[in-house]
Amino acid sequence: MAVIRDMMPAFELFQPTTTDEALGLLDEYRERAWVLAGGLDSFDWLKDRVKRPAAVVDLGGVEALRAIRPAGGGLEIGAMATLREVSRSPDVRERYALLADAAEIVASPQIRNQGTLGGNLAQDTRCWYYRDGWNCYRAGGTICYADTPTAMNREHCILGASRCVAVNPSDTAPALVALDGELEIHSSGGTRVVAAEDFFVGPDVDIMRMTVLEPGDLLTAVRLPDTWAGARFYFEKSRDRQVWDFALAAVASAAKITNGTVEDIRIVVNGVAPTPLRLRASEDAVRGRQLNDEVAARAGEAAVQGVRPLNHNGFKVALLRNLVMRAVRGGEA
Amino acid sequence: MTAPAVLPKLVGQRVRRREDPRLIQGRGTYVDDVTIAGLQHLAFKRSDIPHGRILSIDTSAAEALDGVEAIFTGAQIAEFLGPMPVPTPFPAPEHRAVAADVVRYVGDPVAVVVARDRYLARDAADAITVDCEPLPAVVDPEAALSGQPAVLHADFPNNVAVGPLPAGTGVGRGGQVDDSAVDGAFAEAEVVVSQRMVNQRLAPTAIEPRGVVAHFEPGKETLTIWSSTQNPHILRTHVAALTGLGQDQVRAIAPEVGGGFGAKINIYGEDLVAAAVSKRLGLPVKWVEDRSEAFLATIHGRGIIGYVDIAARRDGRVLGLKLRLVADIGAYNMLLTAVVPTQTMRMANGTYAFPVVRATLTEVFTNKTPTDAYRGAGRPEAAYFVERAMDMLAREIGMDPAELRRRNFIQPHQFPYKTQVGALYDSGDYEKALDRALEKAGWEQLKAERDAARADGRLVGLGLSMYVEICGLGPSARLPNGGWEYSQVTVERDGRISATTGVSPHGQGNETTFAQMLADQFGVPLEHIRIHHGDTAVVKQGIGTFGSRSQAVGGAALHLAGGKVKTKMAKFAAALLEAHEGDLVFENGRIAVAGAPAAGKTFAEVAAYAHRPVKLPAGLEPGLSEEAFFEPPNNTYPFGCHIALLEVDRDTGEPRLLRMVAVDDAGNLINPLIVEGQIHGGLTQGIGQALVEEVVYGDDGQPLTGSLMDYAIPRATDFPRFELDNTVTPTPVNPLGAKGVGEAGTIGSTPCIVSAAVDALGGFGVRHIDMLLRPEKLWRIIHGGNA
């Protein structure tokens, strides 16, 4: 294994201007194609010389994929809308501030200017063993290097692992799940719409993918229904430094509260499991109840039932509990 | 006739950097922008194991690639390039720029590829197969002192590179040690505080990685080398020596350099290999470091463990300090590797008149990237150990940390002050800086606010640290290449001024500050002055930029050269004006008799006359160009006081810096705006060490922080607005009274951040927290170590 990389190997570059053109290329190259959106996850893979696609399909010129527009009482956001466009969109900000807050906290301003919502949702895991090109389960091998006695696994799973213990790193994903969002996926065979919660795939289902996207598929748009528009939102991301860092744990919550009673709530966390995780037991502990510290504590306890920390990430258990408690309280001390 | 415009005095003014417009607009020329017809590109094949014996290297697949010009293994390079230079006074093992038999750290080069383009060069390097017999990796520097699990260099038993080297009270010139005074002080103590502290490894991380272009021209037998270096003249010396050329045959150029922070002082193997390969092949070659390569191939900073014992009486009188240092210097001695930790010893007194001090240093080889100078280079480590110990003592005896410092300061009347460990402090008024900082921070009110926040359940802490450091490096006795600086000032025929300086600025702003000085000296507009630097063919001599020496040493040389030209120009003007040269004043672009400006000559008129002196005044040569070398008699010792207010989130452990107050005393200031910029940058890196930065190696010797995703550098959002102020205590060691400020911010800030965190979490029984202040670590303290 080479120690120094930083220089991309050769590939064929395509820059389509329409969705159909892009789909044609993805169909032609299938698993040898790489979809390039903002390029932030992609270029790391390419420069590290770990992924070596034959063709790169750059969506930067497909204008149709960038629109943010009202649709069916809700909102439709093109997969190529940048994170900044999402966080600064008045439509998103006014009705779905949860997604705006999540998009606003990704990485750094430069990355938000370049990175896209679709790319942020579909990004690969950050597990360094996998990213460094080790032949682990996720890379098609027969071992998880992050779950060995000497592994460095401070950033890995405490919940829901199955052989692979890598976590989903997306900040916008839990917000989208909490908002009951949907994703529109095109391929040469047609169009399908997938609920956000079903879009993300854990290793128990397919250990080599993070999402339902398969070769030939193109994520084109994200739809937000009006279900949670204007609800009480809470987003918090805990990390080692204040910018340009992935979550150690993140929580996204949407709640409908009347006279202090929680009529309905969504609590979704990320950074602790292979997929963004909706915490139904925590939601049940809160739904229909008067909002108080005791209820929040119960939700926090429910969140950490069944955790299986690794050698170096036990701290995430308390982090998860505390973030869920804060999310239930909604930012009020 | 209109009265001449009045030019303002510029020294002391907040003049904006003249360098910035071109750099901000992308018009700077860096090494990677240099191109030459026929240029070939180098890529280094590097070891991916920390320690191993090279059995064989197979280059056949790489050689078969179309466009690969040549491949040299370490053994082949050794045929035409000698071992790396190590001019420090300590013994050093042989170090080859490209390893020939044993690799000693991940990143140690084993072969170099010369190819048509850099992508091909990288492909070819990947295609080289190296067969190594792995040897045990030496990772823990203290365990390494038993010679386990391996010895890196056969001539250095137990991996000891230097030491144990004693200094301070009771240590004679020959190194003989008398413990009685130190033991006596500790026996007399009412309280002794002891702590092991780790000052972790850091990666300097300049925005521009290193790079080199070497061009040997066989017809002329000259070599030109462009390098991202802080000291082209020193580079020239070593490149010439190692390629078998004379210094007259080598020209070294430091074009725009995108930051160095000490890491670009070093003479690197890649530069020497590029020069030797260019000479060997008769072709120009380029190598530009990748970002991930920089984490392995560029020196690291810090990496030193300190065992501190401080003895005191309960009234706060410190009776003595012991500091035992173990430096983890990595695999080899680079240019200053062995010297940097000695600076930590040398600053063991801090700002205090400790009656006895004993420092002991051991430097240890490990299978890691070598350490060398990084911003502060030994002084931040000293300030950290001493100030953290003072903070622990203050907590132990229940005294305000500011008051404890005040009771132990070296007093203004004691300067020049010879410390127990042999430094000669030039000037200082520590209490003044402390008081200014306390006032600026609103210390008493801050303490009340902290206590109120705690009553509300918040974890808020206050940290205070003093510092004193070494600036203005030389003098020559202390530096292997000399410690002077050089400058030439020329008044051109049209009255413009060209000046050269042997310092090699890469962010210090000397094109601005030096022009300010000359503008005032000659009474001409700033726009009429150019400062040239960074090219040994343009600047005849020089040492370079490091150790906060540009202003204190380089500025002094400029001032002296300018004075010589001015004296000569006054003689020409006196001849023209038929006046006495002693009556002349230089102001507003004119040279005139004092009190009668209208009767004078313009600066350009006098300059033109000096270049066509008809007739030539007696005793003068034509022309207006003079040079000066300035040798400082001593270092300068700037100082200051930093105060931090920090809050830790009880639920997540995340630290947040709420306030950062820095009062620095760098003597006289030429440009306060640039000084503030230097302090901002220094604070950023000093706070970065406390909060986010750490080079981490696994127990197997593999680096775990090999990219900017894993090695965190601080970002603007990590900081509050910095609150700066200064006091002015001029130095007597140079004619400007300027001490230097490049490293100050890095030195004072780190301990005060950690002390603030300890204060915030003091309720949980913690006395000291080793850096960095990772949220997880703080959270564990809050929760008693239980998840």
Tab-separated table of C-alpha atoms in Angstrom, chain A residues 7-174:
chain	number	residue	atom	x	y	z
A	7	MET	CA	-2.691	12.342	-7.142
A	8	MET	CA	-5.641	10.998	-9.073
A	9	PRO	CA	-5.204	8.085	-11.447
A	10	ALA	CA	-6.593	8.529	-14.963
A	11	PHE	CA	-10.327	8.123	-15.742
A	12	GLU	CA	-12.739	9.143	-18.468
A	13	LEU	CA	-14.569	12.332	-17.517
A	14	PHE	CA	-18.118	13.017	-18.752
A	15	GLN	CA	-19.945	16.269	-18.147
A	16	PRO	CA	-23.571	15.806	-19.183
A	17	THR	CA	-26.002	18.734	-19.142
A	18	THR	CA	-29.271	16.797	-18.848
A	19	THR	CA	-30.540	14.092	-16.522
A	20	ASP	CA	-31.232	11.771	-19.439
A	21	GLU	CA	-27.721	12.149	-20.742
A	22	ALA	CA	-26.370	11.362	-17.273
A	23	LEU	CA	-28.625	8.315	-16.946
A	24	GLY	CA	-27.447	7.082	-20.344
A	25	LEU	CA	-23.835	7.233	-19.178
A	26	LEU	CA	-24.583	5.531	-15.861
A	27	ASP	CA	-26.410	2.812	-17.730
A	28	GLU	CA	-23.516	2.347	-20.097
A	29	TYR	CA	-20.775	2.196	-17.477
A	30	ARG	CA	-22.798	0.671	-14.594
A	31	GLU	CA	-20.479	-0.268	-11.699
A	32	ARG	CA	-17.496	1.221	-13.499
A	33	ALA	CA	-19.091	4.682	-13.305
A	34	TRP	CA	-18.683	7.170	-10.483
A	35	VAL	CA	-21.269	9.884	-9.910
A	36	LEU	CA	-19.585	13.187	-9.103
A	37	ALA	CA	-21.693	15.873	-7.403
A	38	GLY	CA	-19.805	18.426	-5.269
A	39	GLY	CA	-16.685	16.264	-5.428
A	40	LEU	CA	-15.840	16.450	-1.752
A	41	ASP	CA	-16.164	12.787	-0.854
A	42	SER	CA	-15.325	11.729	-4.421
A	43	PHE	CA	-11.988	13.453	-4.790
A	44	ASP	CA	-10.743	11.959	-1.528
A	45	TRP	CA	-11.498	8.499	-2.831
A	46	LEU	CA	-9.875	9.204	-6.161
A	47	LYS	CA	-6.813	10.957	-4.782
A	48	ASP	CA	-6.335	8.192	-2.251
A	49	ARG	CA	-6.324	5.813	-5.219
A	50	VAL	CA	-8.639	3.482	-3.344
A	51	LYS	CA	-11.583	3.716	-5.753
A	52	ARG	CA	-10.613	3.578	-9.418
A	53	PRO	CA	-13.652	4.158	-11.602
A	54	ALA	CA	-13.287	3.973	-15.375
A	55	ALA	CA	-15.709	6.841	-15.910
A	56	VAL	CA	-16.632	9.839	-13.811
A	57	VAL	CA	-20.009	11.429	-14.528
A	58	ASP	CA	-19.881	15.013	-13.330
A	59	LEU	CA	-23.379	16.341	-12.612
A	60	GLY	CA	-22.162	19.923	-12.194
A	61	GLY	CA	-23.580	20.930	-15.556
A	62	VAL	CA	-27.067	19.469	-15.034
A	63	GLU	CA	-28.907	22.652	-14.099
A	64	ALA	CA	-32.258	20.900	-13.729
A	65	LEU	CA	-31.028	19.106	-10.628
A	66	ARG	CA	-30.440	22.301	-8.631
A	67	ALA	CA	-33.936	23.734	-8.209
A	68	ILE	CA	-35.650	24.243	-4.862
A	69	ARG	CA	-39.426	24.585	-5.430
A	70	PRO	CA	-42.783	24.109	-3.694
A	71	ALA	CA	-44.417	20.802	-4.539
A	72	GLY	CA	-47.663	19.286	-3.286
A	73	GLY	CA	-47.914	21.410	-0.150
A	74	GLY	CA	-44.315	20.582	0.670
A	75	LEU	CA	-40.981	21.282	-0.937
A	76	GLU	CA	-38.824	19.614	-3.570
A	77	ILE	CA	-35.069	20.157	-3.454
A	78	GLY	CA	-32.868	19.119	-6.367
A	79	ALA	CA	-30.117	16.726	-5.390
A	80	MET	CA	-27.501	19.103	-6.801
A	81	ALA	CA	-28.634	22.089	-4.700
A	82	THR	CA	-25.610	23.063	-2.638
A	83	LEU	CA	-25.736	22.850	1.132
A	84	ARG	CA	-25.491	26.598	1.242
A	85	GLU	CA	-28.417	26.978	-1.143
A	86	VAL	CA	-30.420	24.655	1.094
A	87	SER	CA	-29.509	26.398	4.326
A	88	ARG	CA	-30.138	29.862	2.869
A	89	SER	CA	-33.351	29.040	1.022
A	90	PRO	CA	-36.183	31.061	2.606
A	91	ASP	CA	-38.586	28.179	1.892
A	92	VAL	CA	-36.397	25.704	3.739
A	93	ARG	CA	-35.507	28.107	6.505
A	94	GLU	CA	-39.101	29.159	7.232
A	95	ARG	CA	-40.798	25.783	7.184
A	96	TYR	CA	-38.060	23.190	7.568
A	97	ALA	CA	-35.488	24.928	9.700
A	98	LEU	CA	-34.311	21.511	10.902
A	99	LEU	CA	-32.862	20.737	7.489
A	100	ALA	CA	-31.483	24.257	7.153
A	101	ASP	CA	-29.749	23.918	10.528
A	102	ALA	CA	-28.314	20.545	9.584
A	103	ALA	CA	-27.066	21.786	6.216
A	104	GLU	CA	-25.593	24.866	7.884
A	105	ILE	CA	-23.430	22.807	10.238
A	106	VAL	CA	-21.803	20.544	7.657
A	107	ALA	CA	-18.022	20.868	7.448
A	108	SER	CA	-16.949	24.438	6.583
A	109	PRO	CA	-18.280	27.339	4.496
A	110	GLN	CA	-16.166	26.432	1.476
A	111	ILE	CA	-17.431	22.876	1.574
A	112	ARG	CA	-21.026	24.012	1.972
A	113	ASN	CA	-20.628	26.236	-1.064
A	114	GLN	CA	-19.489	23.283	-3.110
A	115	GLY	CA	-21.092	20.257	-1.476
A	116	THR	CA	-24.607	19.208	-2.480
A	117	LEU	CA	-27.568	17.875	-0.544
A	118	GLY	CA	-27.590	14.708	-2.645
A	119	GLY	CA	-23.902	14.167	-2.091
A	120	ASN	CA	-24.191	14.742	1.624
A	121	LEU	CA	-26.988	12.182	1.900
A	122	ALA	CA	-25.310	9.559	-0.272
A	123	GLN	CA	-21.761	9.962	1.052
A	124	ASP	CA	-19.730	6.976	2.078
A	125	THR	CA	-18.650	6.188	5.608
A	126	ARG	CA	-15.520	7.704	7.173
A	127	CYS	CA	-14.148	4.488	8.700
A	128	TRP	CA	-10.421	4.931	8.115
A	129	TYR	CA	-9.640	1.265	7.699
A	130	TYR	CA	-12.114	1.115	4.844
A	131	ARG	CA	-11.123	4.458	3.373
A	132	ASP	CA	-7.466	3.574	3.534
A	133	GLY	CA	-8.105	0.690	1.173
A	134	TRP	CA	-8.014	-2.188	3.653
A	135	ASN	CA	-9.838	-5.231	2.412
A	136	CYS	CA	-12.588	-5.200	5.043
A	137	TYR	CA	-16.155	-6.505	4.846
A	138	ARG	CA	-17.324	-3.290	3.279
A	139	ALA	CA	-14.595	-3.545	0.649
A	140	GLY	CA	-15.526	-7.155	-0.102
A	141	GLY	CA	-13.229	-8.839	2.426
A	142	THR	CA	-13.882	-11.011	5.447
A	143	ILE	CA	-12.957	-8.923	8.480
A	144	CYS	CA	-13.816	-5.672	10.207
A	145	TYR	CA	-10.527	-4.029	11.147
A	146	ALA	CA	-12.326	-1.501	13.342
A	147	ASP	CA	-13.721	-4.229	15.570
A	148	THR	CA	-10.553	-5.994	16.602
A	149	PRO	CA	-8.905	-5.870	20.059
A	150	THR	CA	-6.351	-3.252	18.968
A	151	ALA	CA	-8.607	-1.254	16.652
A	152	MET	CA	-9.021	2.505	16.850
A	153	ASN	CA	-12.792	2.754	16.938
A	154	ARG	CA	-13.583	5.854	18.886
A	155	GLU	CA	-15.762	7.175	16.050
A	156	HIS	CA	-17.594	3.931	15.313
A	157	CYS	CA	-20.984	2.326	16.090
A	158	ILE	CA	-22.615	1.771	19.430
A	159	LEU	CA	-25.901	0.594	17.911
A	160	GLY	CA	-27.102	-1.544	15.041
A	161	ALA	CA	-23.747	-2.887	13.870
A	162	SER	CA	-23.610	-6.095	11.898
A	163	ARG	CA	-20.029	-7.239	11.226
A	164	CYS	CA	-19.115	-3.725	9.915
A	165	VAL	CA	-19.093	-1.088	12.673
A	166	ALA	CA	-18.790	2.012	10.486
A	167	VAL	CA	-21.279	4.838	10.989
A	168	ASN	CA	-23.202	7.014	8.588
A	169	PRO	CA	-21.536	10.446	8.739
A	170	SER	CA	-24.215	12.631	7.110
A	171	ASP	CA	-25.543	15.647	9.000
A	172	THR	CA	-28.543	16.194	6.723
A	173	ALA	CA	-29.635	12.545	6.766
A	174	PRO	CA	-31.117	12.493	10.279
